[in-house]
Short mmCIF file of N, CA, C and O in Angstrom, two decimals:
data_model
loop_
_atom_site.label_atom_id
_atom_site.label_comp_id
_atom_site.label_asym_id
_atom_site.label_seq_id
_atom_site.Cartn_x
_atom_site.Cartn_y
_atom_site.Cartn_z
N UNK A 1 -6.53 9.38 22.75
CA UNK A 1 -5.40 9.89 22.01
C UNK A 1 -5.44 9.40 20.57
O UNK A 1 -5.78 8.25 20.31
N UNK A 2 -5.13 10.29 19.66
CA UNK A 2 -5.07 9.95 18.24
C UNK A 2 -3.62 10.10 17.78
O UNK A 2 -2.95 11.08 18.13
N UNK A 3 -3.14 9.14 17.05
CA UNK A 3 -1.79 9.20 16.50
C UNK A 3 -1.86 9.04 14.99
O UNK A 3 -2.73 8.36 14.47
N UNK A 4 -0.92 9.69 14.32
CA UNK A 4 -0.80 9.55 12.87
C UNK A 4 0.54 8.89 12.55
O UNK A 4 1.57 9.28 13.12
N UNK A 5 0.50 7.95 11.65
CA UNK A 5 1.74 7.29 11.22
C UNK A 5 1.85 7.38 9.71
O UNK A 5 0.96 6.92 8.99
N UNK A 6 2.94 7.96 9.26
CA UNK A 6 3.17 8.13 7.83
C UNK A 6 4.14 7.08 7.32
O UNK A 6 4.99 6.58 8.06
N UNK A 7 4.03 6.80 6.04
CA UNK A 7 4.96 5.89 5.39
C UNK A 7 5.00 6.19 3.90
O UNK A 7 4.13 6.92 3.39
N UNK A 8 5.99 5.63 3.22
CA UNK A 8 6.04 5.73 1.77
C UNK A 8 7.08 6.65 1.21
O UNK A 8 7.27 6.71 -0.01
N UNK A 9 7.78 7.40 2.05
CA UNK A 9 8.82 8.28 1.53
C UNK A 9 10.01 7.49 1.04
O UNK A 9 10.11 6.28 1.24
N UNK A 10 10.91 8.18 0.38
CA UNK A 10 12.12 7.52 -0.10
C UNK A 10 12.87 8.36 -1.09
O UNK A 10 12.59 9.56 -1.25
N UNK A 11 13.82 7.72 -1.75
CA UNK A 11 14.67 8.37 -2.75
C UNK A 11 14.27 7.85 -4.13
O UNK A 11 14.27 6.64 -4.36
N UNK A 12 13.94 8.78 -5.02
CA UNK A 12 13.57 8.41 -6.39
C UNK A 12 14.25 9.36 -7.36
O UNK A 12 14.77 10.41 -6.95
N UNK A 13 14.21 9.00 -8.63
CA UNK A 13 14.75 9.87 -9.66
C UNK A 13 13.64 10.75 -10.23
O UNK A 13 12.45 10.41 -10.14
N UNK A 14 14.04 11.85 -10.79
CA UNK A 14 13.07 12.76 -11.42
C UNK A 14 12.24 12.00 -12.45
O UNK A 14 12.77 11.17 -13.20
N UNK A 15 10.94 12.28 -12.45
CA UNK A 15 10.02 11.62 -13.36
C UNK A 15 9.33 10.40 -12.78
O UNK A 15 8.34 9.92 -13.34
N UNK A 16 9.85 9.89 -11.70
CA UNK A 16 9.26 8.71 -11.06
C UNK A 16 8.13 9.10 -10.12
O UNK A 16 7.79 10.27 -9.97
N UNK A 17 7.52 8.08 -9.53
CA UNK A 17 6.35 8.28 -8.67
C UNK A 17 6.59 7.71 -7.28
O UNK A 17 7.41 6.80 -7.08
N UNK A 18 5.86 8.24 -6.33
CA UNK A 18 5.81 7.72 -4.97
C UNK A 18 4.39 7.88 -4.45
O UNK A 18 3.66 8.77 -4.88
N UNK A 19 4.03 7.01 -3.51
CA UNK A 19 2.74 7.12 -2.86
C UNK A 19 2.96 7.17 -1.35
O UNK A 19 3.49 6.21 -0.77
N UNK A 20 2.56 8.27 -0.76
CA UNK A 20 2.64 8.42 0.69
C UNK A 20 1.33 7.96 1.32
O UNK A 20 0.25 8.16 0.76
N UNK A 21 1.46 7.37 2.50
CA UNK A 21 0.30 6.94 3.26
C UNK A 21 0.36 7.53 4.66
O UNK A 21 1.45 7.78 5.20
N UNK A 22 -0.81 7.73 5.24
CA UNK A 22 -0.89 8.23 6.61
C UNK A 22 -2.13 7.61 7.24
O UNK A 22 -3.23 7.75 6.69
N UNK A 23 -1.94 6.95 8.35
CA UNK A 23 -3.04 6.26 9.02
C UNK A 23 -3.22 6.82 10.42
O UNK A 23 -2.24 6.99 11.17
N UNK A 24 -4.46 7.11 10.75
CA UNK A 24 -4.80 7.58 12.09
C UNK A 24 -5.24 6.40 12.94
O UNK A 24 -6.04 5.57 12.50
N UNK A 25 -4.72 6.34 14.15
CA UNK A 25 -5.09 5.27 15.07
C UNK A 25 -5.43 5.87 16.42
O UNK A 25 -5.16 7.03 16.70
N UNK A 26 -6.03 5.04 17.26
CA UNK A 26 -6.44 5.50 18.57
C UNK A 26 -7.95 5.68 18.60
O UNK A 26 -8.69 5.01 17.91
N UNK A 27 -8.40 6.62 19.39
CA UNK A 27 -9.84 6.79 19.62
C UNK A 27 -10.50 7.70 18.60
O UNK A 27 -11.21 8.64 18.95
N UNK A 28 -10.32 7.37 17.32
CA UNK A 28 -10.90 8.17 16.24
C UNK A 28 -12.37 7.84 16.07
O UNK A 28 -12.73 6.67 15.96
N UNK A 29 -13.20 8.85 16.04
CA UNK A 29 -14.62 8.67 15.75
C UNK A 29 -14.87 8.99 14.28
O UNK A 29 -15.50 8.21 13.56
N UNK A 30 -14.38 10.12 13.84
CA UNK A 30 -14.52 10.48 12.43
C UNK A 30 -13.46 11.53 12.09
O UNK A 30 -12.96 12.23 12.96
N UNK A 31 -13.13 11.59 10.81
CA UNK A 31 -12.17 12.57 10.31
C UNK A 31 -12.84 13.35 9.19
O UNK A 31 -13.36 12.76 8.25
N UNK A 32 -12.84 14.67 9.30
CA UNK A 32 -13.50 15.45 8.27
C UNK A 32 -12.53 16.19 7.36
O UNK A 32 -12.92 16.66 6.28
N UNK A 33 -11.28 16.29 7.77
CA UNK A 33 -10.32 16.95 6.89
C UNK A 33 -8.94 16.32 7.05
O UNK A 33 -8.48 16.08 8.16
N UNK A 34 -8.32 16.12 5.90
CA UNK A 34 -6.93 15.68 5.81
C UNK A 34 -6.16 16.69 4.96
O UNK A 34 -6.72 17.31 4.05
N UNK A 35 -4.90 16.78 5.27
CA UNK A 35 -4.05 17.65 4.46
C UNK A 35 -2.63 17.10 4.44
O UNK A 35 -2.22 16.37 5.34
N UNK A 36 -1.90 17.45 3.38
CA UNK A 36 -0.48 17.17 3.28
C UNK A 36 0.26 18.50 3.19
O UNK A 36 -0.12 19.38 2.39
N UNK A 37 1.29 18.62 3.99
CA UNK A 37 2.18 19.76 3.97
C UNK A 37 3.58 19.24 3.64
O UNK A 37 3.86 18.06 3.80
N UNK A 38 4.45 20.15 3.25
CA UNK A 38 5.84 19.76 3.06
C UNK A 38 6.75 20.92 3.44
O UNK A 38 6.37 22.09 3.36
N UNK A 39 7.96 20.54 3.83
CA UNK A 39 8.96 21.54 4.20
C UNK A 39 10.30 21.15 3.61
O UNK A 39 10.87 20.11 3.96
N UNK A 40 10.75 21.99 2.71
CA UNK A 40 12.07 21.79 2.10
C UNK A 40 13.13 22.43 2.99
O UNK A 40 12.83 23.34 3.78
N UNK A 41 14.38 21.98 2.87
CA UNK A 41 15.45 22.54 3.70
C UNK A 41 15.54 24.06 3.56
O UNK A 41 15.59 24.58 2.45
N UNK A 42 15.55 24.74 4.69
CA UNK A 42 15.69 26.19 4.68
C UNK A 42 14.46 26.96 4.28
O UNK A 42 14.52 28.19 4.12
N UNK A 43 13.33 26.26 4.10
CA UNK A 43 12.11 26.93 3.66
C UNK A 43 10.98 26.72 4.66
O UNK A 43 11.07 25.87 5.55
N UNK A 44 9.93 27.49 4.50
CA UNK A 44 8.77 27.35 5.37
C UNK A 44 7.97 26.10 5.00
O UNK A 44 8.08 25.58 3.89
N UNK A 45 7.17 25.66 5.93
CA UNK A 45 6.28 24.53 5.67
C UNK A 45 5.09 25.03 4.87
O UNK A 45 4.44 26.01 5.24
N UNK A 46 4.79 24.33 3.77
CA UNK A 46 3.73 24.74 2.86
C UNK A 46 2.64 23.70 2.75
O UNK A 46 2.93 22.49 2.70
N UNK A 47 1.41 24.17 2.66
CA UNK A 47 0.27 23.29 2.40
C UNK A 47 0.26 22.96 0.91
O UNK A 47 0.29 23.86 0.07
N UNK A 48 0.20 21.67 0.59
CA UNK A 48 0.22 21.28 -0.82
C UNK A 48 -1.05 20.60 -1.28
O UNK A 48 -1.38 20.62 -2.47
N UNK A 49 -1.79 19.96 -0.37
CA UNK A 49 -3.02 19.29 -0.78
C UNK A 49 -3.91 19.09 0.43
O UNK A 49 -3.42 18.88 1.54
N UNK A 50 -5.21 19.16 0.19
CA UNK A 50 -6.17 18.91 1.27
C UNK A 50 -7.43 18.29 0.69
O UNK A 50 -7.72 18.44 -0.51
N UNK A 51 -8.14 17.58 1.55
CA UNK A 51 -9.41 16.99 1.16
C UNK A 51 -10.36 17.09 2.34
O UNK A 51 -10.01 16.75 3.47
N UNK A 52 -11.57 17.60 2.06
CA UNK A 52 -12.56 17.83 3.11
C UNK A 52 -13.77 16.93 2.87
O UNK A 52 -14.27 16.87 1.75
N UNK A 53 -14.18 16.26 3.91
CA UNK A 53 -15.34 15.36 3.84
C UNK A 53 -15.21 14.36 2.69
O UNK A 53 -16.22 14.00 2.08
N UNK A 54 -14.01 13.96 2.43
CA UNK A 54 -13.76 12.92 1.44
C UNK A 54 -13.97 13.31 0.00
O UNK A 54 -13.88 12.46 -0.90
N UNK A 55 -14.25 14.60 -0.24
CA UNK A 55 -14.60 14.96 -1.61
C UNK A 55 -13.94 16.25 -2.10
O UNK A 55 -13.41 16.30 -3.20
N UNK A 56 -13.98 17.29 -1.34
CA UNK A 56 -13.51 18.61 -1.77
C UNK A 56 -11.99 18.66 -1.69
O UNK A 56 -11.42 18.75 -0.62
N UNK A 57 -11.35 18.60 -2.86
CA UNK A 57 -9.89 18.57 -2.93
C UNK A 57 -9.35 19.93 -3.35
O UNK A 57 -9.93 20.62 -4.18
N UNK A 58 -8.21 20.28 -2.78
CA UNK A 58 -7.50 21.49 -3.16
C UNK A 58 -6.01 21.20 -3.24
O UNK A 58 -5.49 20.42 -2.45
N UNK A 59 -5.35 21.85 -4.19
CA UNK A 59 -3.93 21.62 -4.41
C UNK A 59 -3.19 22.94 -4.59
O UNK A 59 -3.73 23.91 -5.14
N UNK A 60 -1.96 22.94 -4.14
CA UNK A 60 -1.08 24.07 -4.44
C UNK A 60 -0.75 24.04 -5.93
O UNK A 60 -0.70 22.97 -6.55
N UNK A 61 -0.49 25.22 -6.49
CA UNK A 61 -0.17 25.29 -7.91
C UNK A 61 1.04 24.43 -8.26
O UNK A 61 1.13 23.86 -9.35
N UNK A 62 1.98 24.33 -7.33
CA UNK A 62 3.23 23.63 -7.60
C UNK A 62 3.05 22.13 -7.81
O UNK A 62 3.91 21.48 -8.39
N UNK A 63 1.94 21.58 -7.33
CA UNK A 63 1.73 20.13 -7.45
C UNK A 63 0.47 19.78 -8.23
O UNK A 63 0.24 18.60 -8.53
N UNK A 64 -0.34 20.76 -8.54
CA UNK A 64 -1.61 20.51 -9.23
C UNK A 64 -1.36 19.81 -10.56
O UNK A 64 -0.52 20.24 -11.35
N UNK A 65 -2.09 18.72 -10.76
CA UNK A 65 -1.93 17.95 -11.99
C UNK A 65 -0.92 16.82 -11.87
O UNK A 65 -0.89 15.94 -12.73
N UNK A 66 -0.10 16.84 -10.83
CA UNK A 66 0.89 15.77 -10.63
C UNK A 66 0.60 14.95 -9.37
O UNK A 66 0.90 13.75 -9.34
N UNK A 67 0.04 15.58 -8.35
CA UNK A 67 -0.25 14.91 -7.08
C UNK A 67 -1.76 14.73 -6.94
O UNK A 67 -2.54 15.58 -7.37
N UNK A 68 -2.14 13.62 -6.30
CA UNK A 68 -3.54 13.36 -6.03
C UNK A 68 -3.71 12.90 -4.58
O UNK A 68 -3.03 11.96 -4.15
N UNK A 69 -4.61 13.55 -3.87
CA UNK A 69 -4.92 13.17 -2.49
C UNK A 69 -6.19 12.33 -2.49
O UNK A 69 -7.13 12.60 -3.25
N UNK A 70 -6.18 11.28 -1.67
CA UNK A 70 -7.36 10.42 -1.57
C UNK A 70 -7.44 9.86 -0.16
O UNK A 70 -6.47 9.91 0.59
N UNK A 71 -8.61 9.35 0.18
CA UNK A 71 -8.82 8.83 1.53
C UNK A 71 -9.47 7.46 1.49
O UNK A 71 -10.10 7.07 0.50
N UNK A 72 -9.30 6.74 2.58
CA UNK A 72 -10.00 5.48 2.81
C UNK A 72 -10.60 5.59 4.20
O UNK A 72 -9.90 5.42 5.21
N UNK A 73 -11.87 5.94 4.26
CA UNK A 73 -12.51 6.20 5.56
C UNK A 73 -12.53 4.95 6.44
O UNK A 73 -12.42 5.05 7.67
N UNK A 74 -12.67 3.80 5.84
CA UNK A 74 -12.71 2.56 6.61
C UNK A 74 -11.39 2.31 7.34
O UNK A 74 -11.37 1.68 8.40
N UNK A 75 -10.31 2.81 6.77
CA UNK A 75 -8.99 2.61 7.36
C UNK A 75 -8.48 3.84 8.09
O UNK A 75 -7.36 3.84 8.61
N UNK A 76 -9.28 4.91 8.10
CA UNK A 76 -8.83 6.20 8.66
C UNK A 76 -7.48 6.58 8.07
O UNK A 76 -6.52 6.89 8.79
N UNK A 77 -7.44 6.55 6.75
CA UNK A 77 -6.17 6.78 6.05
C UNK A 77 -6.31 7.81 4.95
O UNK A 77 -7.38 8.00 4.38
N UNK A 78 -5.19 8.45 4.68
CA UNK A 78 -5.09 9.37 3.56
C UNK A 78 -3.84 9.00 2.78
O UNK A 78 -2.87 8.49 3.33
N UNK A 79 -3.91 9.25 1.48
CA UNK A 79 -2.80 8.93 0.60
C UNK A 79 -2.45 10.15 -0.25
O UNK A 79 -3.30 11.00 -0.51
N UNK A 80 -1.21 10.19 -0.68
CA UNK A 80 -0.78 11.23 -1.61
C UNK A 80 -0.02 10.53 -2.73
O UNK A 80 1.11 10.06 -2.52
N UNK A 81 -0.65 10.42 -3.87
CA UNK A 81 0.00 9.86 -5.04
C UNK A 81 0.76 10.97 -5.74
O UNK A 81 0.17 11.98 -6.14
N UNK A 82 2.06 10.79 -5.86
CA UNK A 82 2.92 11.82 -6.43
C UNK A 82 3.55 11.28 -7.71
O UNK A 82 4.32 10.32 -7.67
N UNK A 83 3.18 11.88 -8.83
CA UNK A 83 3.69 11.46 -10.13
C UNK A 83 4.59 12.54 -10.72
O UNK A 83 4.52 13.70 -10.33
N UNK A 84 5.42 12.11 -11.66
CA UNK A 84 6.31 13.04 -12.34
C UNK A 84 7.07 13.92 -11.33
O UNK A 84 7.07 15.15 -11.43
N UNK A 85 7.69 13.27 -10.38
CA UNK A 85 8.38 14.01 -9.33
C UNK A 85 9.57 14.79 -9.89
O UNK A 85 10.23 14.38 -10.84
N UNK A 86 9.79 15.93 -9.26
CA UNK A 86 10.87 16.84 -9.66
C UNK A 86 11.82 17.05 -8.48
O UNK A 86 11.40 16.91 -7.32
N UNK A 87 13.05 17.43 -8.75
CA UNK A 87 13.98 17.69 -7.63
C UNK A 87 13.44 18.70 -6.63
O UNK A 87 13.70 18.58 -5.42
N UNK A 88 12.66 19.66 -7.09
CA UNK A 88 12.11 20.67 -6.19
C UNK A 88 11.00 20.14 -5.29
O UNK A 88 10.52 20.84 -4.40
N UNK A 89 10.60 18.89 -5.51
CA UNK A 89 9.65 18.25 -4.61
C UNK A 89 10.34 17.65 -3.39
O UNK A 89 9.67 17.16 -2.47
N UNK A 90 11.66 17.68 -3.37
CA UNK A 90 12.41 17.16 -2.22
C UNK A 90 12.05 17.94 -0.96
O UNK A 90 12.15 19.16 -0.92
N UNK A 91 11.59 17.20 0.05
CA UNK A 91 11.13 17.84 1.29
C UNK A 91 10.74 16.75 2.28
O UNK A 91 10.66 15.57 1.93
N UNK A 92 10.48 17.19 3.50
CA UNK A 92 9.82 16.32 4.47
C UNK A 92 8.32 16.57 4.33
O UNK A 92 7.87 17.72 4.34
N UNK A 93 7.58 15.49 4.16
CA UNK A 93 6.14 15.58 3.96
C UNK A 93 5.40 15.19 5.24
O UNK A 93 5.72 14.16 5.86
N UNK A 94 4.42 16.02 5.60
CA UNK A 94 3.65 15.80 6.82
C UNK A 94 2.17 15.66 6.49
O UNK A 94 1.63 16.44 5.70
N UNK A 95 1.51 14.71 7.13
CA UNK A 95 0.05 14.65 7.02
C UNK A 95 -0.56 15.31 8.25
O UNK A 95 0.05 15.34 9.32
N UNK A 96 -1.73 15.84 8.05
CA UNK A 96 -2.48 16.49 9.12
C UNK A 96 -3.92 16.01 9.08
O UNK A 96 -4.50 15.88 7.99
N UNK A 97 -4.47 15.74 10.23
CA UNK A 97 -5.83 15.23 10.30
C UNK A 97 -6.63 16.05 11.31
O UNK A 97 -6.12 16.38 12.39
N UNK A 98 -7.87 16.35 10.94
CA UNK A 98 -8.79 17.02 11.86
C UNK A 98 -10.08 16.24 11.92
O UNK A 98 -10.61 15.82 10.88
N UNK A 99 -10.58 16.04 13.13
CA UNK A 99 -11.82 15.30 13.26
C UNK A 99 -12.27 15.22 14.70
O UNK A 99 -12.03 16.14 15.50
N UNK A 100 -12.92 14.09 15.01
CA UNK A 100 -13.51 13.90 16.33
C UNK A 100 -13.01 12.57 16.92
O UNK A 100 -12.91 11.57 16.22
N UNK A 101 -12.72 12.62 18.20
CA UNK A 101 -12.31 11.40 18.91
C UNK A 101 -13.20 11.23 20.13
O UNK A 101 -14.10 12.03 20.37
N UNK A 102 -12.92 10.19 20.88
CA UNK A 102 -13.68 9.97 22.12
C UNK A 102 -13.53 11.14 23.08
O UNK A 102 -14.39 11.36 23.94
N UNK A 103 -12.45 11.92 22.92
CA UNK A 103 -12.18 13.03 23.83
C UNK A 103 -12.64 14.38 23.28
O UNK A 103 -12.44 15.40 23.94
N UNK A 104 -13.18 14.37 22.07
CA UNK A 104 -13.62 15.62 21.45
C UNK A 104 -12.88 15.89 20.17
O UNK A 104 -12.29 15.00 19.56
N UNK A 105 -12.88 17.15 19.76
CA UNK A 105 -12.19 17.52 18.53
C UNK A 105 -10.69 17.26 18.64
O UNK A 105 -10.11 17.38 19.72
N UNK A 106 -10.08 16.91 17.51
CA UNK A 106 -8.64 16.78 17.49
C UNK A 106 -8.06 17.34 16.20
O UNK A 106 -8.74 17.41 15.18
N UNK A 107 -6.82 17.71 16.27
CA UNK A 107 -6.03 18.09 15.10
C UNK A 107 -4.62 17.56 15.35
O UNK A 107 -4.01 17.90 16.37
N UNK A 108 -4.14 16.72 14.46
CA UNK A 108 -2.87 16.05 14.67
C UNK A 108 -1.97 16.15 13.45
O UNK A 108 -2.46 16.14 12.32
N UNK A 109 -0.68 16.21 13.72
CA UNK A 109 0.34 16.15 12.68
C UNK A 109 1.05 14.82 12.74
O UNK A 109 1.30 14.30 13.84
N UNK A 110 1.41 14.31 11.59
CA UNK A 110 2.28 13.15 11.54
C UNK A 110 3.72 13.55 11.82
O UNK A 110 4.04 14.74 11.93
N UNK A 111 4.58 12.55 11.90
CA UNK A 111 5.97 12.79 12.26
C UNK A 111 6.80 13.24 11.07
O UNK A 111 7.92 13.72 11.24
N UNK A 112 6.26 13.08 9.89
CA UNK A 112 6.97 13.48 8.69
C UNK A 112 7.69 12.32 8.04
O UNK A 112 8.17 11.41 8.71
N UNK A 113 7.74 12.35 6.72
CA UNK A 113 8.47 11.34 5.97
C UNK A 113 9.27 12.04 4.87
O UNK A 113 8.76 12.95 4.21
N UNK A 114 10.51 11.63 4.71
CA UNK A 114 11.41 12.31 3.78
C UNK A 114 11.20 11.81 2.36
O UNK A 114 11.15 10.60 2.12
N UNK A 115 11.07 12.75 1.45
CA UNK A 115 11.03 12.45 0.02
C UNK A 115 12.20 13.17 -0.63
O UNK A 115 12.34 14.38 -0.48
N UNK A 116 13.03 12.42 -1.32
CA UNK A 116 14.18 12.99 -2.01
C UNK A 116 14.12 12.61 -3.48
O UNK A 116 14.00 11.43 -3.81
N UNK A 117 14.19 13.63 -4.34
CA UNK A 117 14.11 13.40 -5.78
C UNK A 117 15.43 13.84 -6.40
O UNK A 117 15.80 15.02 -6.30
N UNK A 118 16.12 12.91 -7.01
CA UNK A 118 17.40 13.24 -7.64
C UNK A 118 17.20 13.56 -9.11
O UNK A 118 16.28 13.05 -9.76
N UNK A 119 18.06 14.41 -9.62
CA UNK A 119 17.94 14.82 -11.03
C UNK A 119 18.70 13.89 -11.96
O UNK A 119 19.45 13.04 -11.52
#
């Protein structure tokens, strides 16, 4: 079994920064893709950033230039550095991991962490 645990959410003012973390634990052999999604109240869940094989990064237009995704393979972790936060960034943020475990392929979602940006 693979589990994801997120941390780092909170309440900040517009223009400030936050760093989200997500760590995979359990029978992880390797992780080839990480992604961050977010869901604002009353809206669909959107993909905002992804990283494949630790190098190929992609960002949604809404966060490009402000958010940075990175990984630490030794820790089976992914991070989302969020700078210059805006009220419209308020959402529940979810990490997603795809890779291989002792039981075969896996794809897991984290439980979500709330980010609230006040104006």
